[in-house]
Amino acid sequence: MKSIFLSIAGFLIKLEFEDTEYLFNKNQIIFTIKKFLSNFIELPNFKLRSNNIKIDYIIRFEESLIVKTLKHISSEEFFINFYKKKSNNVIKTYYHISFLHLQLLLKNVMQELLNNSDGFFLHASGFYVNDGVLLFLGKSGSGKSTIIKILRDHTFPIADDSVIIKREKNNYFVYQTHFIEKESWVIKKKDKYVLKSIFILHKSKRCFFSKIKDRKEVFKKLLESLLLSNKKNNKIQYKKIVDFIMDFENFYHLYFNNSPNKLIELFRKEKII
């Protein structure tokens, strides 16, 4: 049985591909995974050591000879069989799903793993500079992507839409997600980066930042930026956000306009870049 190992946010996910007579669908999904998730894939020689390494989750691809379809009578919507939970850390899915389906499946798997550890998804952009990551939060249109575009030549952009924050040994680290970013030039890696600061974005004529002292304000902004899925996950994530705010202090308001020179000047003045 062919297998691929993905390392995402420090978790090891094994993708298993069962034999099938219909090779096109199997080869297509494997090709797409290798194309878009290549930097999360462990090297081939990793398999030789895999017997001694903890696997956090298994996603098993199988052939479904009959694609089951459900119809929502009132809305005239149709749904196909997506995946089935086999045990606590094993999921069965099918070769007929798309790569978008796989991204959603991986999101659910990652959400479950993060719920059982000190981590959470966050809507944010960010870049790595001077041995750490700066993250930028804000509503749609607040400038998360703009910040990264302006500073891309002075930093290493890691995200323009989503990240994972995870606590490990009393330190907070940032991991890149498996999601496809809006900008194709954002290079995905399985590395972890020390979290240095989080900035809440505001459009302004002036360009400056100030430290946030009100923890309630930080809590509200972080809740607005959480990637949530259902009520059960939401309650768990709320608790993790509270713990994070109590442990981490570097939250700032960043006021800026669309003038690249002023923003670059501010970050140079503060010795950020």
Short mmCIF file of C-alpha atoms in Angstrom, two decimals:
data_model
loop_
_atom_site.label_atom_id
_atom_site.label_comp_id
_atom_site.label_asym_id
_atom_site.label_seq_id
_atom_site.Cartn_x
_atom_site.Cartn_y
_atom_site.Cartn_z
CA MET A 1 0.00 0.00 0.00
CA LYS A 2 1.40 3.39 -1.01
CA SER A 3 1.61 6.02 1.72
CA ILE A 4 2.58 9.66 2.17
CA PHE A 5 3.53 11.26 5.50
CA LEU A 6 2.53 14.90 6.12
CA SER A 7 4.07 16.97 8.91
CA ILE A 8 1.77 19.88 9.79
CA ALA A 9 2.23 21.97 12.95
CA GLY A 10 4.39 19.26 14.48
CA PHE A 11 1.76 16.57 13.96
CA LEU A 12 2.40 13.55 11.76
CA ILE A 13 -0.46 12.54 9.46
CA LYS A 14 -0.19 9.39 7.38
CA LEU A 15 -2.08 9.19 4.09
CA GLU A 16 -2.67 5.62 2.98
CA PHE A 17 -3.72 4.76 -0.57
CA GLU A 18 -5.33 1.36 -0.97
CA ASP A 19 -5.06 -0.57 -4.22
CA THR A 20 -7.73 0.05 -6.83
CA GLU A 21 -8.48 -0.94 -10.40
CA TYR A 22 -9.35 2.67 -11.19
CA LEU A 23 -5.87 4.17 -11.15
CA PHE A 24 -6.75 7.53 -12.66
CA ASN A 25 -8.51 8.89 -9.52
CA LYS A 26 -5.81 7.48 -7.26
CA ASN A 27 -2.95 8.91 -9.31
CA GLN A 28 -4.73 12.25 -9.65
CA ILE A 29 -5.14 12.79 -5.89
CA ILE A 30 -1.56 11.69 -5.20
CA PHE A 31 -0.24 14.03 -7.92
CA THR A 32 -2.23 16.96 -6.48
CA ILE A 33 -1.03 16.28 -2.93
CA LYS A 34 2.59 16.17 -4.07
CA LYS A 35 2.13 19.38 -6.06
CA PHE A 36 0.43 21.57 -3.45
CA LEU A 37 1.61 20.03 -0.17
CA SER A 38 5.15 19.14 -1.22
CA ASN A 39 6.88 21.07 1.58
CA PHE A 40 4.81 19.27 4.23
CA ILE A 41 5.78 15.83 2.91
CA GLU A 42 8.46 13.92 4.79
CA LEU A 43 11.31 12.58 2.64
CA PRO A 44 11.12 9.00 1.27
CA ASN A 45 13.74 7.68 3.72
CA PHE A 46 11.38 8.76 6.52
CA LYS A 47 9.34 5.59 5.86
CA LEU A 48 12.28 3.47 6.91
CA ARG A 49 12.13 5.04 10.37
CA SER A 50 8.32 5.32 10.62
CA ASN A 51 7.88 2.19 12.76
CA ASN A 52 9.54 3.99 15.66
CA ILE A 53 7.73 7.30 15.19
CA LYS A 54 4.32 8.25 16.62
CA ILE A 55 1.67 8.79 13.95
CA ASP A 56 -0.96 11.24 15.15
CA TYR A 57 -3.60 10.52 12.52
CA ILE A 58 -4.27 8.24 9.56
CA ILE A 59 -6.35 9.16 6.50
CA ARG A 60 -7.04 6.09 4.38
CA PHE A 61 -8.13 6.48 0.75
CA GLU A 62 -10.35 3.71 -0.60
CA GLU A 63 -12.25 3.09 -3.80
CA SER A 64 -16.01 3.57 -3.55
CA LEU A 65 -17.64 1.60 -6.34
CA ILE A 66 -20.88 3.44 -5.71
CA VAL A 67 -20.77 7.18 -5.07
CA LYS A 68 -23.61 7.68 -2.61
CA THR A 69 -25.70 10.80 -3.17
CA LEU A 70 -28.02 12.53 -0.73
CA LYS A 71 -30.57 15.11 -1.80
CA HIS A 72 -31.88 17.93 0.37
CA ILE A 73 -35.53 17.99 -0.66
CA SER A 74 -36.35 21.63 0.06
CA SER A 75 -33.16 23.20 -1.33
CA GLU A 76 -32.57 20.77 -4.21
CA GLU A 77 -28.93 20.42 -3.09
CA PHE A 78 -27.01 17.17 -3.59
CA PHE A 79 -24.26 15.71 -1.39
CA ILE A 80 -21.83 12.83 -1.90
CA ASN A 81 -20.15 10.57 0.65
CA PHE A 82 -17.10 12.45 1.93
CA TYR A 83 -15.43 10.54 4.76
CA LYS A 84 -16.14 8.24 7.69
CA LYS A 85 -14.54 8.15 11.12
CA LYS A 86 -13.22 4.62 11.71
CA SER A 87 -11.68 5.18 15.15
CA ASN A 88 -10.27 8.00 17.28
CA ASN A 89 -7.41 8.71 14.90
CA VAL A 90 -8.36 6.94 11.67
CA ILE A 91 -10.55 8.33 8.88
CA LYS A 92 -11.67 6.59 5.71
CA THR A 93 -12.20 8.70 2.60
CA TYR A 94 -12.51 8.04 -1.11
CA TYR A 95 -10.66 8.61 -4.36
CA HIS A 96 -13.58 10.56 -5.81
CA ILE A 97 -13.06 13.55 -3.48
CA SER A 98 -11.35 16.69 -4.76
CA PHE A 99 -8.29 18.45 -3.35
CA LEU A 100 -10.63 21.07 -1.83
CA HIS A 101 -12.39 18.25 0.03
CA LEU A 102 -9.00 17.03 1.25
CA GLN A 103 -8.13 20.50 2.56
CA LEU A 104 -11.38 20.57 4.53
CA LEU A 105 -10.72 17.05 5.81
CA LEU A 106 -7.22 18.02 6.92
CA LYS A 107 -8.67 21.10 8.63
CA ASN A 108 -11.03 18.90 10.66
CA VAL A 109 -8.18 16.53 11.53
CA MET A 110 -5.91 19.41 12.54
CA GLN A 111 -8.70 21.01 14.58
CA GLU A 112 -9.11 17.76 16.51
CA LEU A 113 -5.36 17.47 17.12
CA LEU A 114 -5.10 21.11 18.18
CA ASN A 115 -8.04 20.70 20.55
CA ASN A 116 -6.05 18.00 22.33
CA SER A 117 -2.94 20.18 22.54
CA ASP A 118 -2.19 23.86 23.14
CA GLY A 119 -2.94 25.23 19.69
CA PHE A 120 -5.46 26.98 17.46
CA PHE A 121 -6.06 28.26 13.94
CA LEU A 122 -6.06 32.00 13.33
CA HIS A 123 -7.04 34.22 10.40
CA ALA A 124 -3.86 36.25 10.01
CA SER A 125 -1.04 37.27 7.74
CA GLY A 126 2.54 37.23 8.90
CA PHE A 127 6.22 37.27 8.12
CA TYR A 128 9.43 35.95 9.60
CA VAL A 129 12.16 38.47 10.35
CA ASN A 130 15.00 38.71 12.88
CA ASP A 131 14.49 35.24 14.40
CA GLY A 132 10.73 35.52 14.91
CA VAL A 133 7.30 35.99 13.39
CA LEU A 134 5.07 39.06 13.41
CA LEU A 135 1.36 38.40 12.83
CA PHE A 136 -1.27 40.85 11.57
CA LEU A 137 -4.97 40.54 12.41
CA GLY A 138 -7.97 42.43 11.14
CA LYS A 139 -11.29 42.16 9.40
CA SER A 140 -11.54 41.59 5.66
CA GLY A 141 -10.13 44.65 3.89
CA SER A 142 -8.11 45.81 6.90
CA GLY A 143 -4.80 45.32 5.09
CA LYS A 144 -3.50 41.88 6.11
CA SER A 145 -2.45 41.04 2.55
CA THR A 146 -1.33 44.62 1.85
CA ILE A 147 1.17 44.54 4.74
CA ILE A 148 2.75 41.36 3.41
CA LYS A 149 2.93 42.68 -0.15
CA ILE A 150 4.63 45.90 0.98
CA LEU A 151 7.21 44.14 3.16
CA ARG A 152 7.78 40.97 1.12
CA ASP A 153 11.16 42.19 -0.18
CA HIS A 154 12.38 42.93 3.38
CA THR A 155 11.09 39.81 5.16
CA PHE A 156 10.09 36.18 4.61
CA PRO A 157 6.26 36.08 4.28
CA ILE A 158 4.74 32.94 5.81
CA ALA A 159 1.00 33.64 5.40
CA ASP A 160 -1.51 36.07 4.00
CA ASP A 161 -4.64 34.40 5.36
CA SER A 162 -4.15 31.69 8.02
CA VAL A 163 -1.66 30.38 10.58
CA ILE A 164 -1.50 27.96 13.49
CA ILE A 165 -0.33 29.14 16.91
CA LYS A 166 0.86 26.38 19.22
CA ARG A 167 2.37 26.31 22.69
CA GLU A 168 5.34 24.02 23.15
CA LYS A 169 7.43 23.91 26.33
CA ASN A 170 6.10 27.26 27.61
CA ASN A 171 6.86 29.06 24.33
CA TYR A 172 4.47 30.02 21.55
CA PHE A 173 5.32 29.09 17.99
CA VAL A 174 3.75 29.81 14.62
CA TYR A 175 3.24 27.12 12.00
CA GLN A 176 2.04 27.51 8.44
CA THR A 177 -1.25 25.85 7.55
CA HIS A 178 -1.87 23.41 4.72
CA PHE A 179 -4.35 25.84 3.10
CA ILE A 180 -3.55 27.37 -0.27
CA GLU A 181 -2.82 31.05 0.31
CA LYS A 182 -4.27 33.88 -1.77
CA GLU A 183 -0.81 34.82 -3.01
CA SER A 184 1.07 32.10 -4.88
CA TRP A 185 4.46 33.50 -3.85
CA VAL A 186 3.91 32.58 -0.18
CA ILE A 187 6.19 29.56 0.26
CA LYS A 188 4.85 26.86 2.57
CA LYS A 189 7.12 24.94 4.94
CA LYS A 190 6.65 22.58 7.87
CA ASP A 191 9.07 24.60 10.03
CA LYS A 192 8.07 26.29 13.27
CA TYR A 193 8.82 29.92 14.10
CA VAL A 194 8.95 31.76 17.41
CA LEU A 195 6.02 34.16 17.82
CA LYS A 196 7.32 37.66 18.60
CA SER A 197 4.34 40.03 18.28
CA ILE A 198 0.74 40.34 17.11
CA PHE A 199 -0.54 43.54 15.51
CA ILE A 200 -4.20 44.59 15.16
CA LEU A 201 -4.53 46.57 11.92
CA HIS A 202 -6.24 49.93 11.51
CA LYS A 203 -6.40 52.19 8.46
CA SER A 204 -5.14 55.69 9.30
CA LYS A 205 -3.54 58.77 7.74
CA ARG A 206 -0.66 58.41 10.17
CA CYS A 207 1.67 55.44 10.51
CA PHE A 208 2.50 54.25 14.03
CA PHE A 209 1.86 51.46 16.53
CA SER A 210 1.09 51.30 20.25
CA LYS A 211 0.98 48.49 22.79
CA ILE A 212 -2.44 47.16 23.81
CA LYS A 213 -2.94 47.09 27.57
CA ASP A 214 -6.59 46.04 27.71
CA ARG A 215 -6.72 42.22 27.65
CA LYS A 216 -10.49 42.27 26.99
CA GLU A 217 -9.84 44.15 23.76
CA VAL A 218 -7.25 41.58 22.73
CA PHE A 219 -9.66 38.74 23.54
CA LYS A 220 -12.36 40.29 21.34
CA LYS A 221 -9.99 40.75 18.40
CA LEU A 222 -8.62 37.23 18.66
CA LEU A 223 -12.12 35.75 18.77
CA GLU A 224 -12.95 37.62 15.57
CA SER A 225 -9.90 36.03 13.94
CA LEU A 226 -10.43 32.42 15.07
CA LEU A 227 -11.11 29.76 12.46
CA LEU A 228 -14.14 28.11 14.06
CA SER A 229 -16.12 25.08 12.94
CA ASN A 230 -18.76 24.00 15.47
CA LYS A 231 -20.00 24.71 19.00
CA LYS A 232 -17.85 22.00 20.60
CA ASN A 233 -14.66 23.30 18.97
CA ASN A 234 -15.62 26.90 19.72
CA LYS A 235 -15.76 26.31 23.49
CA ILE A 236 -12.38 24.60 23.44
CA GLN A 237 -10.83 27.36 21.34
CA TYR A 238 -12.22 30.11 23.60
CA LYS A 239 -10.43 28.54 26.56
CA LYS A 240 -7.17 28.32 24.60
CA ILE A 241 -7.45 32.00 23.63
CA VAL A 242 -7.88 33.01 27.29
CA ASP A 243 -4.79 30.99 28.25
CA PHE A 244 -2.84 32.50 25.37
CA ILE A 245 -3.71 36.08 26.36
CA MET A 246 -2.68 35.40 29.95
CA ASP A 247 0.71 34.02 28.85
CA PHE A 248 1.59 36.26 25.90
CA GLU A 249 2.04 40.02 26.16
CA ASN A 250 3.21 41.44 22.84
CA PHE A 251 -0.05 42.78 21.37
CA TYR A 252 -0.07 46.06 19.46
CA HIS A 253 -2.32 48.36 17.45
CA LEU A 254 -0.78 49.18 14.07
CA TYR A 255 -2.11 52.27 12.32
CA PHE A 256 -1.03 52.64 8.72
CA ASN A 257 -2.01 53.84 5.25
CA ASN A 258 -1.25 52.44 1.83
CA SER A 259 2.01 54.33 1.55
CA PRO A 260 4.71 51.63 1.32
CA ASN A 261 7.51 54.09 2.10
CA LYS A 262 5.96 55.24 5.39
CA LEU A 263 5.34 51.70 6.56
CA ILE A 264 8.85 50.57 5.67
CA GLU A 265 10.26 53.69 7.36
CA LEU A 266 8.30 52.91 10.55
CA PHE A 267 9.51 49.31 10.69
CA ARG A 268 13.09 50.39 10.06
CA LYS A 269 12.85 53.09 12.71
CA GLU A 270 11.66 50.50 15.24
CA LYS A 271 14.41 48.12 14.06
CA ILE A 272 11.88 45.49 13.03
CA ILE A 273 13.37 45.07 9.56
#
